[in-house]
Amino acid sequence: MSSSKTLILAALMRTSWISGQALADTAGVSRTAIWKHIHALRQEGYEIQASSGRGYRLEHAPDRLSAEGVQAGLKTSILGKDIIFRSQIDSTQNLAKSLGEQGAPEGTVVLAETQNKGRGRRGRIWTAIPHGVAMSIILRPDLPPDQAPHFPLLAGAAIGQAITKSCDLQAGLKWPNDILIHGLKVVGILAELDAEMDRINAIYLGIGLNVNALPDEIPADLSTLATSLCIQSGSKVNRLHLVQTVLQELELAYQTYRMHGFAPIRKSWKEQNITLGRTVRIVSGHNIRTGTAVDLDPEGALILRSDDNQETIVTAGEVQLCPEVKTRPSLD
Ligand code: BTN
């Protein structure tokens, strides 16, 4: 999409009716060019009403991801200034890394409708669920690498907020950064680090969101593990708006972290978590530990209390939430 078409789309998204002349002034093009861009947008599925007295009004935007659709009305100053969109890709994380290694700036986003080699945490495959969102964001914090473990938690807390704001759903954070609703996963986050001994070169934040899949579109092998925002909220989610909200909340959390450190991020994570107070199994390779997840330490590690009351600090591993034991009320 040309930059004038992006400006026209952004103006249509911002207002109700807008005159052809106002659009022409906004985009710096002629009235004839406006008419051509409106025609092209309609061909792409945008429903735009025209009235001789009032101008143009956007009635309906298609549920199609695009760089321009996200950028139109995006309220960020760093994240999403550059967006590379692919309808299909092997992994947004792979492209983000290769762009990052070539010097792509902080905030660059790689966005895709679907991936055929999506990567998950701990070397697992991330299966593409239809009508979702796959995105990777390049961050370049000026920090030593021992601060990198804050970022998965920061991302989880920010995306949890974005889900609450855009879908009116309460997201539950499972340490360190899975997002679940009613015990089923809606978001996976993969944070990968490129660093030297004393400084971070880049953090690649990969985010997979299960958005508009219907129950019969969840692959059978995932049906007891995954869900979508649409299934949980009972209505279709506007993916462009969701991506914008995710970028805005991430930027806000990133700025808060840079100004005030990890404490406010830890607070937000704890407010949304479904891990603390639960009996958990922590799997790390062949090592399995069981106990109660009691708290996050000031750096975001999980404090686990075993049955013999010993506390250990867990910095890595896969948390499995054990079923909550329902005790029968006593009759006496
Ligand atoms: C997990 O829960 O295991 C993390 C899954 C992360 C998936 C996302 S989708 C966008 C980005 N590209 C990838 O290949 N993986 C991440």
mmCIF file of C-alpha atoms and ligand atoms in Angstrom:
data_model
loop_
_atom_site.group_PDB
_atom_site.id
_atom_site.type_symbol
_atom_site.label_atom_id
_atom_site.label_comp_id
_atom_site.label_asym_id
_atom_site.label_seq_id
_atom_site.Cartn_x
_atom_site.Cartn_y
_atom_site.Cartn_z
ATOM 1 C CA MET A 1 0.000 0.000 0.000
ATOM 2 C CA SER A 2 1.391 3.434 -0.905
ATOM 3 C CA SER A 3 2.055 5.920 1.870
ATOM 4 C CA SER A 4 -0.746 8.242 0.646
ATOM 5 C CA LYS A 5 -3.192 5.339 0.749
ATOM 6 C CA THR A 6 -2.036 4.598 4.329
ATOM 7 C CA LEU A 7 -2.645 8.242 5.282
ATOM 8 C CA ILE A 8 -6.113 8.146 3.705
ATOM 9 C CA LEU A 9 -6.969 4.917 5.514
ATOM 10 C CA ALA A 10 -5.685 6.333 8.809
ATOM 11 C CA ALA A 11 -7.840 9.455 8.353
ATOM 12 C CA LEU A 12 -10.920 7.355 7.509
ATOM 13 C CA MET A 13 -10.310 5.216 10.602
ATOM 14 C CA ARG A 14 -9.957 8.276 12.856
ATOM 15 C CA THR A 15 -13.127 10.097 11.932
ATOM 16 C CA SER A 16 -16.701 9.549 10.905
ATOM 17 C CA TRP A 17 -17.386 11.603 7.739
ATOM 18 C CA ILE A 18 -14.430 13.360 6.101
ATOM 19 C CA SER A 19 -14.505 15.478 2.970
ATOM 20 C CA GLY A 20 -12.532 14.614 -0.171
ATOM 21 C CA GLN A 21 -10.650 17.910 0.196
ATOM 22 C CA ALA A 22 -9.678 17.141 3.820
ATOM 23 C CA LEU A 23 -8.440 13.712 2.696
ATOM 24 C CA ALA A 24 -6.497 15.311 -0.166
ATOM 25 C CA ASP A 25 -4.894 17.807 2.265
ATOM 26 C CA THR A 26 -4.037 15.013 4.753
ATOM 27 C CA ALA A 27 -2.396 12.813 2.124
ATOM 28 C CA GLY A 28 -0.915 15.673 0.062
ATOM 29 C CA VAL A 29 -2.489 14.428 -3.184
ATOM 30 C CA SER A 30 -5.146 15.653 -5.640
ATOM 31 C CA ARG A 31 -8.913 14.985 -5.366
ATOM 32 C CA THR A 32 -8.592 12.678 -8.389
ATOM 33 C CA ALA A 33 -5.914 10.655 -6.603
ATOM 34 C CA ILE A 34 -8.219 10.388 -3.567
ATOM 35 C CA TRP A 35 -10.945 8.911 -5.739
ATOM 36 C CA LYS A 36 -8.486 6.329 -7.139
ATOM 37 C CA HIS A 37 -7.247 5.365 -3.667
ATOM 38 C CA ILE A 38 -10.837 5.015 -2.381
ATOM 39 C CA HIS A 39 -11.588 2.760 -5.351
ATOM 40 C CA ALA A 40 -8.482 0.630 -4.605
ATOM 41 C CA LEU A 41 -9.404 0.356 -0.909
ATOM 42 C CA ARG A 42 -12.905 -0.830 -1.870
ATOM 43 C CA GLN A 43 -11.324 -3.494 -4.108
ATOM 44 C CA GLU A 44 -9.385 -4.675 -1.023
ATOM 45 C CA GLY A 45 -12.638 -5.154 0.910
ATOM 46 C CA TYR A 46 -12.949 -1.816 2.733
ATOM 47 C CA GLU A 47 -16.584 -0.672 2.665
ATOM 48 C CA ILE A 48 -16.499 3.104 2.190
ATOM 49 C CA GLN A 49 -19.654 5.163 1.893
ATOM 50 C CA ALA A 50 -19.582 8.309 -0.267
ATOM 51 C CA SER A 51 -21.920 11.284 -0.002
ATOM 52 C CA SER A 52 -21.784 14.396 -2.171
ATOM 53 C CA GLY A 53 -22.384 16.696 0.828
ATOM 54 C CA ARG A 54 -20.327 14.962 3.504
ATOM 55 C CA GLY A 55 -17.457 13.160 1.780
ATOM 56 C CA TYR A 56 -16.383 9.652 2.758
ATOM 57 C CA ARG A 57 -16.978 7.335 5.697
ATOM 58 C CA LEU A 58 -15.397 3.961 6.492
ATOM 59 C CA GLU A 59 -18.258 1.555 7.231
ATOM 60 C CA HIS A 60 -16.338 -1.678 7.583
ATOM 61 C CA ALA A 61 -12.694 -2.797 7.405
ATOM 62 C CA PRO A 62 -11.945 -6.392 6.362
ATOM 63 C CA ASP A 63 -10.474 -8.760 8.974
ATOM 64 C CA ARG A 64 -7.243 -8.878 7.040
ATOM 65 C CA LEU A 65 -3.842 -8.199 8.537
ATOM 66 C CA SER A 66 -1.592 -5.712 6.798
ATOM 67 C CA ALA A 67 1.229 -3.382 7.772
ATOM 68 C CA GLU A 68 -0.817 -0.329 6.764
ATOM 69 C CA GLY A 69 -3.943 -1.506 8.589
ATOM 70 C CA VAL A 70 -1.933 -1.809 11.824
ATOM 71 C CA GLN A 71 -0.108 1.474 11.300
ATOM 72 C CA ALA A 72 -3.305 3.429 10.586
ATOM 73 C CA GLY A 73 -4.151 4.854 13.998
ATOM 74 C CA LEU A 74 -1.338 3.089 15.877
ATOM 75 C CA LYS A 75 -0.506 5.122 19.006
ATOM 76 C CA THR A 76 3.140 4.175 19.587
ATOM 77 C CA SER A 77 6.399 5.999 19.118
ATOM 78 C CA ILE A 78 8.795 3.020 18.783
ATOM 79 C CA LEU A 79 7.009 -0.288 18.240
ATOM 80 C CA GLY A 80 5.587 -0.796 14.757
ATOM 81 C CA LYS A 81 7.196 2.188 13.025
ATOM 82 C CA ASP A 82 8.496 -0.432 10.566
ATOM 83 C CA ILE A 83 6.197 -3.399 9.926
ATOM 84 C CA ILE A 84 7.005 -6.186 7.491
ATOM 85 C CA PHE A 85 3.900 -8.199 6.630
ATOM 86 C CA ARG A 86 3.746 -11.661 5.044
ATOM 87 C CA SER A 87 0.521 -13.576 4.477
ATOM 88 C CA GLN A 88 2.550 -16.797 4.860
ATOM 89 C CA ILE A 89 6.050 -17.318 6.274
ATOM 90 C CA ASP A 90 8.172 -20.098 7.820
ATOM 91 C CA SER A 91 8.563 -18.229 11.126
ATOM 92 C CA THR A 92 8.268 -14.515 11.892
ATOM 93 C CA GLN A 93 10.978 -15.111 14.474
ATOM 94 C CA ASN A 94 13.448 -16.264 11.792
ATOM 95 C CA LEU A 95 12.827 -13.211 9.590
ATOM 96 C CA ALA A 96 13.001 -10.832 12.581
ATOM 97 C CA LYS A 97 16.346 -12.347 13.589
ATOM 98 C CA SER A 98 17.806 -12.054 10.140
ATOM 99 C CA LEU A 99 16.604 -8.429 9.842
ATOM 100 C CA GLY A 100 17.960 -7.724 13.334
ATOM 101 C CA GLU A 101 21.367 -9.120 12.392
ATOM 102 C CA GLN A 102 21.377 -6.776 9.397
ATOM 103 C CA GLY A 103 20.774 -3.829 11.740
ATOM 104 C CA ALA A 104 16.961 -3.354 11.645
ATOM 105 C CA PRO A 105 15.993 -0.708 14.227
ATOM 106 C CA GLU A 106 14.347 -1.268 17.578
ATOM 107 C CA GLY A 107 10.581 -1.610 17.243
ATOM 108 C CA THR A 108 10.644 -3.366 13.860
ATOM 109 C CA VAL A 109 7.723 -5.806 13.673
ATOM 110 C CA VAL A 110 7.375 -8.889 11.465
ATOM 111 C CA LEU A 111 3.697 -9.798 11.177
ATOM 112 C CA ALA A 112 2.133 -12.827 9.477
ATOM 113 C CA GLU A 113 -1.265 -14.422 8.947
ATOM 114 C CA THR A 114 0.197 -17.902 9.174
ATOM 115 C CA GLN A 115 3.494 -19.754 9.661
ATOM 116 C CA ASN A 116 4.466 -23.218 8.442
ATOM 117 C CA LYS A 117 7.509 -23.611 10.734
ATOM 118 C CA GLY A 118 6.464 -21.672 13.830
ATOM 119 C CA ARG A 119 8.818 -22.194 16.753
ATOM 120 C CA GLY A 120 7.776 -22.547 20.381
ATOM 121 C CA ARG A 121 9.643 -22.485 23.676
ATOM 122 C CA ARG A 122 12.092 -25.226 24.588
ATOM 123 C CA GLY A 123 12.558 -26.320 20.956
ATOM 124 C CA ARG A 124 8.905 -27.184 20.411
ATOM 125 C CA ILE A 125 6.821 -26.574 17.289
ATOM 126 C CA TRP A 126 4.195 -23.799 17.395
ATOM 127 C CA THR A 127 1.212 -25.027 15.396
ATOM 128 C CA ALA A 128 -0.599 -22.398 13.345
ATOM 129 C CA ILE A 129 -4.265 -22.179 14.332
ATOM 130 C CA PRO A 130 -6.439 -20.508 11.622
ATOM 131 C CA HIS A 131 -7.362 -16.813 11.835
ATOM 132 C CA GLY A 132 -4.658 -16.066 14.394
ATOM 133 C CA VAL A 133 -1.748 -13.642 14.516
ATOM 134 C CA ALA A 134 1.984 -14.384 14.456
ATOM 135 C CA MET A 135 4.347 -11.519 15.132
ATOM 136 C CA SER A 136 7.916 -10.874 16.217
ATOM 137 C CA ILE A 137 9.259 -7.606 17.579
ATOM 138 C CA ILE A 138 12.880 -6.456 17.707
ATOM 139 C CA LEU A 139 13.874 -4.750 20.963
ATOM 140 C CA ARG A 140 17.304 -3.285 21.626
ATOM 141 C CA PRO A 141 17.405 -2.408 25.339
ATOM 142 C CA ASP A 142 20.619 -0.823 26.536
ATOM 143 C CA LEU A 143 21.053 -3.376 29.331
ATOM 144 C CA PRO A 144 23.373 -6.182 30.413
ATOM 145 C CA PRO A 145 22.210 -9.697 29.456
ATOM 146 C CA ASP A 146 21.367 -10.705 33.039
ATOM 147 C CA GLN A 147 18.307 -8.418 32.749
ATOM 148 C CA ALA A 148 16.933 -10.351 29.753
ATOM 149 C CA PRO A 149 14.759 -12.746 31.860
ATOM 150 C CA HIS A 150 12.559 -9.735 32.730
ATOM 151 C CA PHE A 151 11.339 -9.533 29.137
ATOM 152 C CA PRO A 152 9.163 -12.672 28.890
ATOM 153 C CA LEU A 153 7.325 -11.542 32.033
ATOM 154 C CA LEU A 154 7.046 -7.979 30.732
ATOM 155 C CA ALA A 155 5.556 -9.303 27.487
ATOM 156 C CA GLY A 156 3.109 -11.597 29.284
ATOM 157 C CA ALA A 157 1.894 -8.804 31.578
ATOM 158 C CA ALA A 158 1.496 -6.324 28.691
ATOM 159 C CA ILE A 159 -0.315 -8.751 26.383
ATOM 160 C CA GLY A 160 -2.588 -9.800 29.247
ATOM 161 C CA GLN A 161 -3.580 -6.126 29.595
ATOM 162 C CA ALA A 162 -4.130 -5.861 25.839
ATOM 163 C CA ILE A 163 -6.487 -8.857 25.891
ATOM 164 C CA THR A 164 -8.475 -7.387 28.762
ATOM 165 C CA LYS A 165 -8.746 -4.028 26.957
ATOM 166 C CA SER A 166 -9.605 -5.302 23.491
ATOM 167 C CA CYS A 167 -11.680 -8.428 24.235
ATOM 168 C CA ASP A 168 -12.971 -7.789 27.770
ATOM 169 C CA LEU A 169 -11.537 -11.138 28.900
ATOM 170 C CA GLN A 170 -9.458 -11.799 32.003
ATOM 171 C CA ALA A 171 -6.198 -13.369 30.869
ATOM 172 C CA GLY A 172 -4.368 -15.664 33.289
ATOM 173 C CA LEU A 173 -0.558 -15.679 33.315
ATOM 174 C CA LYS A 174 1.226 -18.984 33.852
ATOM 175 C CA TRP A 175 4.873 -18.491 34.765
ATOM 176 C CA PRO A 176 6.850 -17.283 33.001
ATOM 177 C CA ASN A 177 4.698 -16.085 30.114
ATOM 178 C CA ASP A 178 1.928 -18.382 28.866
ATOM 179 C CA ILE A 179 -1.478 -16.743 28.667
ATOM 180 C CA LEU A 180 -4.438 -18.971 29.465
ATOM 181 C CA ILE A 181 -8.172 -18.493 29.667
ATOM 182 C CA HIS A 182 -10.122 -21.125 31.594
ATOM 183 C CA GLY A 183 -6.989 -23.275 31.669
ATOM 184 C CA LEU A 184 -6.494 -23.236 27.864
ATOM 185 C CA LYS A 185 -3.730 -21.417 26.039
ATOM 186 C CA VAL A 186 -4.546 -18.346 23.925
ATOM 187 C CA VAL A 187 -1.084 -16.805 23.608
ATOM 188 C CA GLY A 188 2.452 -18.211 23.411
ATOM 189 C CA ILE A 189 5.508 -16.001 23.805
ATOM 190 C CA LEU A 190 9.046 -16.839 22.769
ATOM 191 C CA ALA A 191 11.788 -14.396 23.809
ATOM 192 C CA GLU A 192 15.176 -14.990 22.200
ATOM 193 C CA LEU A 193 18.367 -13.166 23.061
ATOM 194 C CA ASP A 194 21.344 -11.990 21.017
ATOM 195 C CA ALA A 195 23.973 -10.720 23.444
ATOM 196 C CA GLU A 196 27.635 -10.236 24.201
ATOM 197 C CA MET A 197 29.073 -10.810 27.703
ATOM 198 C CA ASP A 198 28.149 -7.327 28.899
ATOM 199 C CA ARG A 199 25.423 -6.035 26.585
ATOM 200 C CA ILE A 200 22.242 -7.054 24.818
ATOM 201 C CA ASN A 201 22.319 -6.634 21.035
ATOM 202 C CA ALA A 202 18.687 -7.572 20.532
ATOM 203 C CA ILE A 203 15.740 -9.369 22.081
ATOM 204 C CA TYR A 204 13.377 -11.003 19.600
ATOM 205 C CA LEU A 205 9.923 -11.177 21.121
ATOM 206 C CA GLY A 206 7.794 -13.727 19.254
ATOM 207 C CA ILE A 207 4.067 -13.696 19.976
ATOM 208 C CA GLY A 208 1.499 -16.193 18.726
ATOM 209 C CA LEU A 209 -2.136 -15.262 19.380
ATOM 210 C CA ASN A 210 -5.081 -17.632 18.882
ATOM 211 C CA VAL A 211 -7.713 -15.130 17.854
ATOM 212 C CA ASN A 212 -10.680 -16.010 15.664
ATOM 213 C CA ALA A 213 -10.556 -19.813 15.346
ATOM 214 C CA LEU A 214 -13.898 -21.529 15.907
ATOM 215 C CA PRO A 215 -14.057 -24.720 18.039
ATOM 216 C CA ASP A 216 -13.865 -27.045 15.015
ATOM 217 C CA GLU A 217 -10.803 -25.157 13.713
ATOM 218 C CA ILE A 218 -8.652 -26.019 16.736
ATOM 219 C CA PRO A 219 -6.539 -29.035 15.683
ATOM 220 C CA ALA A 220 -7.700 -32.228 17.444
ATOM 221 C CA ASP A 221 -4.338 -32.764 19.203
ATOM 222 C CA LEU A 222 -4.609 -29.277 20.753
ATOM 223 C CA SER A 223 -8.294 -29.305 21.657
ATOM 224 C CA THR A 224 -7.639 -29.956 25.367
ATOM 225 C CA LEU A 225 -4.761 -27.456 25.495
ATOM 226 C CA ALA A 226 -5.655 -24.443 23.346
ATOM 227 C CA THR A 227 -8.568 -22.109 22.753
ATOM 228 C CA SER A 228 -9.120 -18.799 20.943
ATOM 229 C CA LEU A 229 -10.173 -15.342 22.080
ATOM 230 C CA CYS A 230 -13.254 -15.642 19.849
ATOM 231 C CA ILE A 231 -14.347 -18.921 21.464
ATOM 232 C CA GLN A 232 -13.860 -17.450 24.936
ATOM 233 C CA SER A 233 -15.491 -14.071 24.295
ATOM 234 C CA GLY A 234 -18.280 -15.389 22.069
ATOM 235 C CA SER A 235 -17.605 -12.821 19.361
ATOM 236 C CA LYS A 236 -15.174 -12.178 16.540
ATOM 237 C CA VAL A 237 -12.161 -10.086 17.466
ATOM 238 C CA ASN A 238 -10.878 -7.291 15.202
ATOM 239 C CA ARG A 239 -7.295 -8.508 14.696
ATOM 240 C CA LEU A 240 -5.928 -5.157 13.503
ATOM 241 C CA HIS A 241 -7.226 -3.504 16.641
ATOM 242 C CA LEU A 242 -5.848 -6.350 18.762
ATOM 243 C CA VAL A 243 -2.359 -6.047 17.218
ATOM 244 C CA GLN A 244 -2.430 -2.270 17.757
ATOM 245 C CA THR A 245 -3.440 -2.739 21.400
ATOM 246 C CA VAL A 246 -0.711 -5.357 21.937
ATOM 247 C CA LEU A 247 1.931 -2.991 20.506
ATOM 248 C CA GLN A 248 0.635 -0.063 22.567
ATOM 249 C CA GLU A 249 0.563 -2.042 25.825
ATOM 250 C CA LEU A 250 4.010 -3.505 25.126
ATOM 251 C CA GLU A 251 5.451 -0.076 24.485
ATOM 252 C CA LEU A 252 3.888 1.274 27.664
ATOM 253 C CA ALA A 253 5.316 -1.622 29.716
ATOM 254 C CA TYR A 254 8.727 -1.222 28.045
ATOM 255 C CA GLN A 255 8.825 2.505 28.832
ATOM 256 C CA THR A 256 7.677 1.875 32.417
ATOM 257 C CA TYR A 257 10.415 -0.748 32.788
ATOM 258 C CA ARG A 258 13.086 1.599 31.442
ATOM 259 C CA MET A 259 12.014 4.393 33.793
ATOM 260 C CA HIS A 260 11.124 2.482 36.960
ATOM 261 C CA GLY A 261 12.757 -0.942 36.650
ATOM 262 C CA PHE A 262 11.153 -4.348 37.065
ATOM 263 C CA ALA A 263 9.037 -3.675 40.213
ATOM 264 C CA PRO A 264 5.915 -2.297 38.404
ATOM 265 C CA ILE A 265 6.106 -5.095 35.811
ATOM 266 C CA ARG A 266 6.273 -7.701 38.599
ATOM 267 C CA LYS A 267 3.220 -6.061 40.205
ATOM 268 C CA SER A 268 1.214 -6.165 36.968
ATOM 269 C CA TRP A 269 2.277 -9.785 36.324
ATOM 270 C CA LYS A 270 1.215 -10.808 39.851
ATOM 271 C CA GLU A 271 -2.176 -9.100 39.445
ATOM 272 C CA GLN A 272 -2.897 -11.213 36.363
ATOM 273 C CA ASN A 273 -1.254 -14.489 37.378
ATOM 274 C CA ILE A 274 -2.895 -17.880 37.856
ATOM 275 C CA THR A 275 0.291 -19.582 39.101
ATOM 276 C CA LEU A 276 0.912 -18.332 42.636
ATOM 277 C CA GLY A 277 -0.747 -20.259 45.426
ATOM 278 C CA ARG A 278 -1.125 -23.330 43.198
ATOM 279 C CA THR A 279 0.491 -26.743 43.424
ATOM 280 C CA VAL A 280 2.773 -26.992 40.386
ATOM 281 C CA ARG A 281 5.145 -29.394 38.670
ATOM 282 C CA ILE A 282 8.213 -27.793 37.170
ATOM 283 C CA VAL A 283 9.741 -29.758 34.358
ATOM 284 C CA SER A 284 13.241 -28.863 33.232
ATOM 285 C CA GLY A 285 14.689 -31.611 31.020
ATOM 286 C CA HIS A 286 14.643 -34.779 33.147
ATOM 287 C CA ASN A 287 14.422 -32.773 36.352
ATOM 288 C CA ILE A 288 10.894 -32.568 37.819
ATOM 289 C CA ARG A 289 10.096 -30.641 40.979
ATOM 290 C CA THR A 290 6.733 -30.392 42.728
ATOM 291 C CA GLY A 291 5.592 -27.880 45.301
ATOM 292 C CA THR A 292 3.568 -24.733 45.862
ATOM 293 C CA ALA A 293 4.369 -21.650 43.765
ATOM 294 C CA VAL A 294 4.535 -19.041 46.519
ATOM 295 C CA ASP A 295 5.805 -15.849 44.921
ATOM 296 C CA LEU A 296 7.953 -14.151 42.293
ATOM 297 C CA ASP A 297 11.287 -12.968 43.619
ATOM 298 C CA PRO A 298 12.276 -9.333 42.830
ATOM 299 C CA GLU A 299 13.906 -10.492 39.560
ATOM 300 C CA GLY A 300 10.919 -12.531 38.353
ATOM 301 C CA ALA A 301 12.142 -16.007 39.302
ATOM 302 C CA LEU A 302 9.536 -18.347 40.771
ATOM 303 C CA ILE A 303 9.758 -19.220 44.449
ATOM 304 C CA LEU A 304 8.743 -22.842 44.960
ATOM 305 C CA ARG A 305 8.002 -24.292 48.393
ATOM 306 C CA SER A 306 8.297 -28.057 48.648
ATOM 307 C CA ASP A 307 6.229 -30.261 51.006
ATOM 308 C CA ASP A 308 9.060 -30.173 53.542
ATOM 309 C CA ASN A 309 8.863 -26.349 53.535
ATOM 310 C CA GLN A 310 12.147 -25.809 51.665
ATOM 311 C CA GLU A 311 12.089 -22.859 49.289
ATOM 312 C CA THR A 312 13.921 -22.946 45.976
ATOM 313 C CA ILE A 313 14.307 -20.281 43.318
ATOM 314 C CA VAL A 314 13.292 -21.500 39.864
ATOM 315 C CA THR A 315 14.730 -19.552 36.939
ATOM 316 C CA ALA A 316 13.783 -21.866 34.061
ATOM 317 C CA GLY A 317 11.421 -24.705 33.259
ATOM 318 C CA GLU A 318 7.922 -25.593 32.169
ATOM 319 C CA VAL A 319 5.229 -25.069 34.798
ATOM 320 C CA GLN A 320 2.349 -27.531 34.892
ATOM 321 C CA LEU A 321 -0.558 -26.453 37.053
ATOM 322 C CA CYS A 322 -1.810 -29.385 39.120
ATOM 323 C CA PRO A 323 -5.599 -29.759 39.430
ATOM 324 C CA GLU A 324 -6.930 -27.875 42.418
ATOM 325 C CA VAL A 325 -8.083 -30.256 45.147
ATOM 326 C CA LYS A 326 -11.635 -29.417 46.150
ATOM 327 C CA THR A 327 -12.101 -30.235 49.811
ATOM 328 C CA ARG A 328 -15.602 -31.227 50.954
ATOM 329 C CA PRO A 329 -16.993 -28.818 53.522
ATOM 330 C CA SER A 330 -16.932 -30.277 56.975
ATOM 331 C CA LEU A 331 -20.386 -31.158 58.353
ATOM 332 C CA ASP A 332 -19.495 -30.550 61.974
HETATM 333 C C1 BTN B 1 5.414 -21.147 23.226
HETATM 334 O O1 BTN B 1 4.400 -21.052 23.906
HETATM 335 O O2 BTN B 1 6.041 -22.217 23.143
HETATM 336 C C2 BTN B 1 5.884 -19.939 22.463
HETATM 337 C C3 BTN B 1 5.246 -19.853 21.119
HETATM 338 C C4 BTN B 1 5.682 -18.638 20.333
HETATM 339 C C5 BTN B 1 5.074 -18.604 18.954
HETATM 340 C C6 BTN B 1 5.367 -17.335 18.231
HETATM 341 S S1 BTN B 1 4.357 -17.137 16.801
HETATM 342 C C7 BTN B 1 5.311 -15.783 16.299
HETATM 343 C C8 BTN B 1 6.759 -16.136 16.577
HETATM 344 N N1 BTN B 1 7.314 -16.890 15.478
HETATM 345 C C9 BTN B 1 7.649 -18.133 15.842
HETATM 346 O O3 BTN B 1 8.160 -18.984 15.094
HETATM 347 N N2 BTN B 1 7.347 -18.327 17.125
HETATM 348 C C10 BTN B 1 6.795 -17.142 17.734
#
